[in-house]
Amino acid sequence: MRGTFANIRIRNEMLDGVEGGYTKGPDGSQMAIYDAAMAWQEQGKPLVIFGGEQYGAGSSRDWAAKGTALLGVKAVIAENFERIHRSNLVGMGVIPFEFTGGDTRKSLGLTGEESVSIKGLSDVKPLQEVTATITMADGSTKEVTLRCRIDTAVEIDYIKNGGVLHYVLRNLAQSAA
C-alpha cells in the first residue's frame, strides 16, 4: 500500500510544484499519500482520484489497482483510461468514470479540498452517464456529467460485490449452501 502512487515522477497538480507521492491530508497539509489515505480512512471518508489522459498507463499490473482499493479509493474520474488498468480497477471494486462534455481535472479548478457525490450508482448500467456534484471548499457546487466505465453487466456484478474476488467467493458460498 505504501508503494501505491509512490513514483517520484507523479505530479499531484493540487500541490504547487511537488513531485512524488504526496497529496493533501484532512487538515489541508501536504503529506505522503499513504498517510493521507489512512487519515481519511480514520474519518470514514471514501476517496476519489481525479486523473488525466490514459490514467493508469504503465501500471497495468493488478497491484496498482489493489493498492488503490486498499487505500480507500472508491472511484477514479479521469479523461480516459489505459485499457488493462480500467479493467483491473473494476476487478478491485473501484469504479472508473470518464469526464464528458469537455470537463477535465484542469477545467474544474480543483484544489483537493472538494467533496464529491455521484448520483445513480445503485442501479447503474454499463457505460451509463451519471451526475457528479463537486462541492468546493467555499460551499459552491459544480455538476458534471460522467460516463461510468463499467463496460459490461458482469462488471456491474463485480462492483456490487466489492470486486471480482468477493464476487467469486459469494458465488462459491451460495453454490455450496
Tab-separated table of N, CA and C in Angstrom, residues 47-162:
chain	number	residue	atom	x	y	z
A	47	LEU	N	-12.430	7.813	-0.798
A	47	LEU	CA	-11.620	8.709	-1.617
A	47	LEU	C	-11.962	8.609	-3.093
A	48	VAL	N	-11.749	9.727	-3.795
A	48	VAL	CA	-11.914	9.812	-5.242
A	48	VAL	C	-10.624	10.381	-5.801
A	49	ILE	N	-10.143	9.786	-6.882
A	49	ILE	CA	-8.955	10.297	-7.572
A	49	ILE	C	-9.410	10.982	-8.849
A	50	PHE	N	-8.842	12.150	-9.142
A	50	PHE	CA	-9.042	12.812	-10.422
A	50	PHE	C	-7.771	12.646	-11.224
A	51	GLY	N	-7.900	12.234	-12.494
A	51	GLY	CA	-6.732	11.991	-13.323
A	51	GLY	C	-6.888	12.534	-14.728
A	52	GLY	N	-5.833	12.386	-15.489
A	52	GLY	CA	-5.780	12.914	-16.841
A	52	GLY	C	-5.994	11.855	-17.897
A	53	GLU	N	-5.278	12.009	-18.996
A	53	GLU	CA	-5.408	11.092	-20.125
A	53	GLU	C	-4.635	9.806	-19.867
A	54	GLN	N	-5.190	8.713	-20.364
A	54	GLN	CA	-4.573	7.391	-20.244
A	54	GLN	C	-4.213	7.065	-18.793
A	55	TYR	N	-5.153	7.372	-17.893
A	55	TYR	CA	-4.932	7.106	-16.481
A	55	TYR	C	-4.567	5.631	-16.303
A	56	GLY	N	-3.507	5.378	-15.571
A	56	GLY	CA	-3.068	4.019	-15.297
A	56	GLY	C	-2.070	3.475	-16.291
A	57	ALA	N	-1.704	4.261	-17.306
A	57	ALA	CA	-0.713	3.788	-18.282
A	57	ALA	C	0.590	3.495	-17.544
A	58	GLY	N	1.173	2.356	-17.855
A	58	GLY	CA	2.407	1.959	-17.196
A	58	GLY	C	2.180	1.204	-15.902
A	59	SER	N	0.918	1.059	-15.502
A	59	SER	CA	0.639	0.366	-14.239
A	59	SER	C	-0.425	-0.706	-14.438
A	60	SER	N	-0.327	-1.449	-15.513
A	60	SER	CA	-1.378	-2.416	-15.816
A	60	SER	C	-1.325	-3.671	-14.948
A	61	ARG	N	-0.297	-3.841	-14.158
A	61	ARG	CA	-0.289	-4.974	-13.228
A	61	ARG	C	-1.377	-4.766	-12.184
A	62	ASP	N	-1.948	-5.840	-11.708
A	62	ASP	CA	-3.097	-5.713	-10.820
A	62	ASP	C	-2.777	-5.048	-9.487
A	63	TRP	N	-1.512	-5.022	-9.077
A	63	TRP	CA	-1.198	-4.399	-7.787
A	63	TRP	C	-1.455	-2.907	-7.785
A	64	ALA	N	-1.372	-2.256	-8.922
A	64	ALA	CA	-1.680	-0.822	-8.979
A	64	ALA	C	-3.136	-0.586	-8.580
A	65	ALA	N	-4.036	-1.432	-9.039
A	65	ALA	CA	-5.447	-1.310	-8.681
A	65	ALA	C	-5.705	-1.816	-7.262
A	66	LYS	N	-5.002	-2.877	-6.841
A	66	LYS	CA	-5.158	-3.380	-5.468
A	66	LYS	C	-4.767	-2.307	-4.463
A	67	GLY	N	-3.619	-1.695	-4.692
A	67	GLY	CA	-3.166	-0.635	-3.785
A	67	GLY	C	-4.156	0.507	-3.724
A	68	THR	N	-4.691	0.883	-4.866
A	68	THR	CA	-5.689	1.951	-4.935
A	68	THR	C	-6.890	1.608	-4.065
A	69	ALA	N	-7.411	0.398	-4.214
A	69	ALA	CA	-8.576	-0.028	-3.429
A	69	ALA	C	-8.246	-0.088	-1.938
A	70	LEU	N	-7.076	-0.625	-1.595
A	70	LEU	CA	-6.697	-0.743	-0.182
A	70	LEU	C	-6.517	0.620	0.483
A	71	LEU	N	-6.177	1.638	-0.295
A	71	LEU	CA	-6.042	2.986	0.253
A	71	LEU	C	-7.393	3.639	0.523
A	72	GLY	N	-8.484	2.998	0.103
A	72	GLY	CA	-9.819	3.542	0.363
A	72	GLY	C	-10.415	4.311	-0.800
A	73	VAL	N	-9.811	4.183	-1.977
A	73	VAL	CA	-10.339	4.861	-3.159
A	73	VAL	C	-11.547	4.088	-3.675
A	74	LYS	N	-12.650	4.782	-3.852
A	74	LYS	CA	-13.884	4.154	-4.344
A	74	LYS	C	-14.136	4.463	-5.806
A	75	ALA	N	-13.558	5.568	-6.316
A	75	ALA	CA	-13.784	5.951	-7.712
A	75	ALA	C	-12.568	6.688	-8.243
A	76	VAL	N	-12.343	6.533	-9.548
A	76	VAL	CA	-11.337	7.308	-10.260
A	76	VAL	C	-12.066	8.018	-11.391
A	77	ILE	N	-11.922	9.332	-11.443
A	77	ILE	CA	-12.519	10.150	-12.504
A	77	ILE	C	-11.368	10.670	-13.347
A	78	ALA	N	-11.351	10.281	-14.614
A	78	ALA	CA	-10.232	10.647	-15.481
A	78	ALA	C	-10.745	11.030	-16.868
A	79	GLU	N	-9.840	11.569	-17.674
A	79	GLU	CA	-10.200	11.907	-19.052
A	79	GLU	C	-10.409	10.638	-19.868
A	80	ASN	N	-9.562	9.638	-19.657
A	80	ASN	CA	-9.743	8.300	-20.214
A	80	ASN	C	-8.772	7.366	-19.507
A	81	PHE	N	-8.889	6.069	-19.790
A	81	PHE	CA	-8.141	5.058	-19.054
A	81	PHE	C	-7.312	4.182	-19.976
A	82	GLU	N	-6.187	3.733	-19.455
A	82	GLU	CA	-5.448	2.661	-20.105
A	82	GLU	C	-6.326	1.416	-19.943
A	83	ARG	N	-6.485	0.656	-21.012
A	83	ARG	CA	-7.458	-0.434	-21.092
A	83	ARG	C	-7.338	-1.456	-19.958
A	84	ILE	N	-6.163	-1.982	-19.726
A	84	ILE	CA	-6.000	-3.036	-18.721
A	84	ILE	C	-6.186	-2.479	-17.311
A	85	HIS	N	-5.686	-1.287	-17.067
A	85	HIS	CA	-5.833	-0.709	-15.733
A	85	HIS	C	-7.308	-0.445	-15.412
A	86	ARG	N	-8.085	-0.003	-16.385
A	86	ARG	CA	-9.516	0.197	-16.158
A	86	ARG	C	-10.155	-1.110	-15.709
A	87	SER	N	-9.838	-2.184	-16.407
A	87	SER	CA	-10.377	-3.497	-16.065
A	87	SER	C	-9.923	-3.933	-14.673
A	88	ASN	N	-8.673	-3.684	-14.336
A	88	ASN	CA	-8.163	-4.046	-13.013
A	88	ASN	C	-8.834	-3.240	-11.909
A	89	LEU	N	-9.115	-1.968	-12.152
A	89	LEU	CA	-9.823	-1.158	-11.152
A	89	LEU	C	-11.195	-1.776	-10.863
A	90	VAL	N	-11.933	-2.110	-11.919
A	90	VAL	CA	-13.253	-2.727	-11.739
A	90	VAL	C	-13.112	-4.032	-10.966
A	91	GLY	N	-12.104	-4.827	-11.315
A	91	GLY	CA	-11.885	-6.094	-10.627
A	91	GLY	C	-11.589	-5.941	-9.144
A	92	MET	N	-11.113	-4.768	-8.749
A	92	MET	CA	-10.828	-4.498	-7.334
A	92	MET	C	-11.956	-3.714	-6.657
A	93	GLY	N	-13.042	-3.460	-7.401
A	93	GLY	CA	-14.191	-2.768	-6.805
A	93	GLY	C	-14.117	-1.262	-6.856
A	94	VAL	N	-13.196	-0.713	-7.634
A	94	VAL	CA	-13.058	0.741	-7.789
A	94	VAL	C	-13.759	1.128	-9.092
A	95	ILE	N	-14.664	2.108	-9.031
A	95	ILE	CA	-15.443	2.479	-10.213
A	95	ILE	C	-14.698	3.530	-11.032
A	96	PRO	N	-14.435	3.234	-12.311
A	96	PRO	CA	-13.811	4.226	-13.186
A	96	PRO	C	-14.876	5.089	-13.886
A	97	PHE	N	-14.647	6.388	-13.908
A	97	PHE	CA	-15.527	7.326	-14.598
A	97	PHE	C	-14.695	8.178	-15.534
A	98	GLU	N	-15.297	8.563	-16.663
A	98	GLU	CA	-14.640	9.474	-17.594
A	98	GLU	C	-15.427	10.776	-17.686
A	99	PHE	N	-14.686	11.879	-17.770
A	99	PHE	CA	-15.316	13.175	-17.992
A	99	PHE	C	-16.027	13.179	-19.342
A	100	THR	N	-17.102	13.943	-19.449
A	100	THR	CA	-17.789	14.169	-20.721
A	100	THR	C	-17.960	15.675	-20.893
A	101	GLY	N	-18.409	16.079	-22.057
A	101	GLY	CA	-18.782	17.477	-22.264
A	101	GLY	C	-17.652	18.486	-22.143
A	102	GLY	N	-16.426	18.044	-22.309
A	102	GLY	CA	-15.309	18.986	-22.263
A	102	GLY	C	-14.750	19.264	-20.880
A	103	ASP	N	-15.369	18.725	-19.828
A	103	ASP	CA	-14.818	18.906	-18.479
A	103	ASP	C	-13.532	18.106	-18.343
A	104	THR	N	-12.585	18.633	-17.586
A	104	THR	CA	-11.340	17.937	-17.261
A	104	THR	C	-10.967	18.279	-15.834
A	105	ARG	N	-9.967	17.593	-15.328
A	105	ARG	CA	-9.482	17.901	-13.988
A	105	ARG	C	-9.006	19.350	-13.930
A	106	LYS	N	-8.448	19.856	-15.019
A	106	LYS	CA	-7.931	21.232	-15.040
A	106	LYS	C	-9.053	22.261	-15.159
A	107	SER	N	-10.056	21.977	-15.980
A	107	SER	CA	-11.125	22.965	-16.176
A	107	SER	C	-11.958	23.157	-14.909
A	108	LEU	N	-11.962	22.177	-14.034
A	108	LEU	CA	-12.758	22.278	-12.807
A	108	LEU	C	-12.081	23.110	-11.723
A	109	GLY	N	-10.787	23.377	-11.863
A	109	GLY	CA	-10.080	24.184	-10.866
A	109	GLY	C	-10.011	23.534	-9.502
A	110	LEU	N	-9.746	22.256	-9.464
A	110	LEU	CA	-9.744	21.504	-8.210
A	110	LEU	C	-8.548	21.878	-7.332
A	111	THR	N	-8.780	21.895	-6.027
A	111	THR	CA	-7.728	22.239	-5.071
A	111	THR	C	-7.399	21.099	-4.117
A	112	GLY	N	-8.230	20.065	-4.083
A	112	GLY	CA	-8.054	18.974	-3.135
A	112	GLY	C	-8.882	19.151	-1.882
A	113	GLU	N	-9.661	20.217	-1.819
A	113	GLU	CA	-10.498	20.484	-0.648
A	113	GLU	C	-11.971	20.247	-0.953
A	114	GLU	N	-12.253	19.591	-2.079
A	114	GLU	CA	-13.621	19.358	-2.506
A	114	GLU	C	-14.157	18.054	-1.930
A	115	SER	N	-15.474	17.941	-1.944
A	115	SER	CA	-16.112	16.645	-1.710
A	115	SER	C	-16.912	16.315	-2.966
A	116	VAL	N	-17.072	15.016	-3.219
A	116	VAL	CA	-17.707	14.555	-4.456
A	116	VAL	C	-18.851	13.614	-4.109
A	117	SER	N	-19.982	13.832	-4.743
A	117	SER	CA	-21.135	12.952	-4.601
A	117	SER	C	-21.562	12.536	-6.006
A	118	ILE	N	-21.712	11.228	-6.231
A	118	ILE	CA	-22.083	10.716	-7.544
A	118	ILE	C	-23.440	10.046	-7.435
A	119	LYS	N	-24.399	10.532	-8.225
A	119	LYS	CA	-25.772	10.033	-8.176
A	119	LYS	C	-25.966	8.877	-9.152
A	120	GLY	N	-26.886	7.997	-8.817
A	120	GLY	CA	-27.319	6.963	-9.744
A	120	GLY	C	-26.512	5.684	-9.717
A	121	LEU	N	-25.717	5.470	-8.689
A	121	LEU	CA	-24.863	4.279	-8.663
A	121	LEU	C	-25.592	3.022	-8.226
A	122	SER	N	-26.714	3.154	-7.547
A	122	SER	CA	-27.398	1.960	-7.049
A	122	SER	C	-27.986	1.110	-8.180
A	123	ASP	N	-28.277	1.734	-9.304
A	123	ASP	CA	-28.828	0.968	-10.427
A	123	ASP	C	-28.107	1.313	-11.729
A	124	VAL	N	-26.809	1.499	-11.637
A	124	VAL	CA	-26.022	1.899	-12.806
A	124	VAL	C	-25.993	0.785	-13.848
A	125	LYS	N	-25.982	1.183	-15.095
A	125	LYS	CA	-25.898	0.268	-16.235
A	125	LYS	C	-24.545	0.466	-16.913
A	126	PRO	N	-24.092	-0.516	-17.687
A	126	PRO	CA	-22.815	-0.343	-18.388
A	126	PRO	C	-22.795	0.928	-19.242
A	127	LEU	N	-21.715	1.673	-19.107
A	127	LEU	CA	-21.433	2.892	-19.874
A	127	LEU	C	-22.472	3.997	-19.681
A	128	GLN	N	-23.230	3.937	-18.618
A	128	GLN	CA	-24.250	4.933	-18.328
A	128	GLN	C	-23.607	6.258	-17.934
A	129	GLU	N	-24.279	7.342	-18.260
A	129	GLU	CA	-23.836	8.649	-17.789
A	129	GLU	C	-24.518	8.947	-16.461
A	130	VAL	N	-23.751	9.503	-15.521
A	130	VAL	CA	-24.240	9.851	-14.194
A	130	VAL	C	-23.821	11.274	-13.877
A	131	THR	N	-24.449	11.852	-12.883
A	131	THR	CA	-24.125	13.215	-12.474
A	131	THR	C	-23.303	13.190	-11.196
A	132	ALA	N	-22.198	13.918	-11.212
A	132	ALA	CA	-21.387	14.102	-10.008
A	132	ALA	C	-21.537	15.548	-9.562
A	133	THR	N	-21.752	15.727	-8.275
A	133	THR	CA	-21.789	17.061	-7.702
A	133	THR	C	-20.501	17.251	-6.919
A	134	ILE	N	-19.753	18.268	-7.301
A	134	ILE	CA	-18.493	18.584	-6.631
A	134	ILE	C	-18.750	19.814	-5.766
A	135	THR	N	-18.594	19.644	-4.465
A	135	THR	CA	-18.788	20.746	-3.537
A	135	THR	C	-17.426	21.328	-3.190
A	136	MET	N	-17.254	22.591	-3.515
A	136	MET	CA	-15.977	23.274	-3.309
A	136	MET	C	-15.835	23.685	-1.839
A	137	ALA	N	-14.640	24.077	-1.457
A	137	ALA	CA	-14.364	24.455	-0.070
A	137	ALA	C	-15.253	25.616	0.390
A	138	ASP	N	-15.632	26.525	-0.530
A	138	ASP	CA	-16.471	27.671	-0.157
A	138	ASP	C	-17.956	27.342	-0.130
A	139	GLY	N	-18.310	26.070	-0.402
A	139	GLY	CA	-19.702	25.640	-0.379
A	139	GLY	C	-20.397	25.692	-1.728
A	140	SER	N	-19.789	26.325	-2.713
A	140	SER	CA	-20.387	26.344	-4.046
A	140	SER	C	-20.284	24.945	-4.652
A	141	THR	N	-21.139	24.679	-5.631
A	141	THR	CA	-21.148	23.346	-6.242
A	141	THR	C	-21.024	23.452	-7.760
A	142	LYS	N	-20.491	22.398	-8.329
A	142	LYS	CA	-20.425	22.231	-9.777
A	142	LYS	C	-20.968	20.840	-10.077
A	143	GLU	N	-21.831	20.757	-11.078
A	143	GLU	CA	-22.315	19.451	-11.511
A	143	GLU	C	-21.650	19.101	-12.828
A	144	VAL	N	-21.151	17.879	-12.910
A	144	VAL	CA	-20.520	17.402	-14.133
A	144	VAL	C	-21.131	16.053	-14.497
A	145	THR	N	-21.197	15.808	-15.793
A	145	THR	CA	-21.688	14.531	-16.282
A	145	THR	C	-20.503	13.623	-16.535
A	146	LEU	N	-20.574	12.424	-15.992
A	146	LEU	CA	-19.507	11.435	-16.129
A	146	LEU	C	-20.042	10.202	-16.832
A	147	ARG	N	-19.191	9.546	-17.586
A	147	ARG	CA	-19.535	8.250	-18.167
A	147	ARG	C	-18.936	7.178	-17.268
A	148	CYS	N	-19.800	6.314	-16.776
A	148	CYS	CA	-19.338	5.208	-15.948
A	148	CYS	C	-18.665	4.190	-16.859
A	149	ARG	N	-17.406	3.887	-16.599
A	149	ARG	CA	-16.663	2.954	-17.441
A	149	ARG	C	-16.714	1.527	-16.902
A	150	ILE	N	-17.845	1.186	-16.304
A	150	ILE	CA	-18.161	-0.215	-16.088
A	150	ILE	C	-18.774	-0.639	-17.411
A	151	ASP	N	-18.073	-1.468	-18.167
A	151	ASP	CA	-18.414	-1.693	-19.562
A	151	ASP	C	-19.369	-2.846	-19.826
A	152	THR	N	-19.530	-3.772	-18.879
A	152	THR	CA	-20.366	-4.954	-19.122
A	152	THR	C	-21.229	-5.250	-17.894
A	153	ALA	N	-22.236	-6.073	-18.104
A	153	ALA	CA	-23.113	-6.475	-16.998
A	153	ALA	C	-22.345	-7.263	-15.937
A	154	VAL	N	-21.407	-8.102	-16.339
A	154	VAL	CA	-20.599	-8.859	-15.373
A	154	VAL	C	-19.792	-7.894	-14.504
A	155	GLU	N	-19.261	-6.838	-15.101
A	155	GLU	CA	-18.505	-5.855	-14.312
A	155	GLU	C	-19.407	-5.146	-13.298
A	156	ILE	N	-20.675	-4.946	-13.632
A	156	ILE	CA	-21.624	-4.382	-12.662
A	156	ILE	C	-21.686	-5.301	-11.441
A	157	ASP	N	-21.780	-6.611	-11.681
A	157	ASP	CA	-21.814	-7.576	-10.579
A	157	ASP	C	-20.531	-7.521	-9.755
A	158	TYR	N	-19.387	-7.372	-10.414
A	158	TYR	CA	-18.123	-7.266	-9.683
A	158	TYR	C	-18.155	-6.068	-8.741
A	159	ILE	N	-18.576	-4.920	-9.249
A	159	ILE	CA	-18.615	-3.698	-8.438
A	159	ILE	C	-19.599	-3.862	-7.281
A	160	LYS	N	-20.765	-4.404	-7.558
A	160	LYS	CA	-21.775	-4.581	-6.498
A	160	LYS	C	-21.282	-5.494	-5.392
A	161	ASN	N	-20.351	-6.390	-5.706
A	161	ASN	CA	-19.808	-7.319	-4.717
A	161	ASN	C	-18.482	-6.847	-4.116
A	162	GLY	N	-18.010	-5.682	-4.515
A	162	GLY	CA	-16.755	-5.171	-3.969
A	162	GLY	C	-15.518	-5.659	-4.704
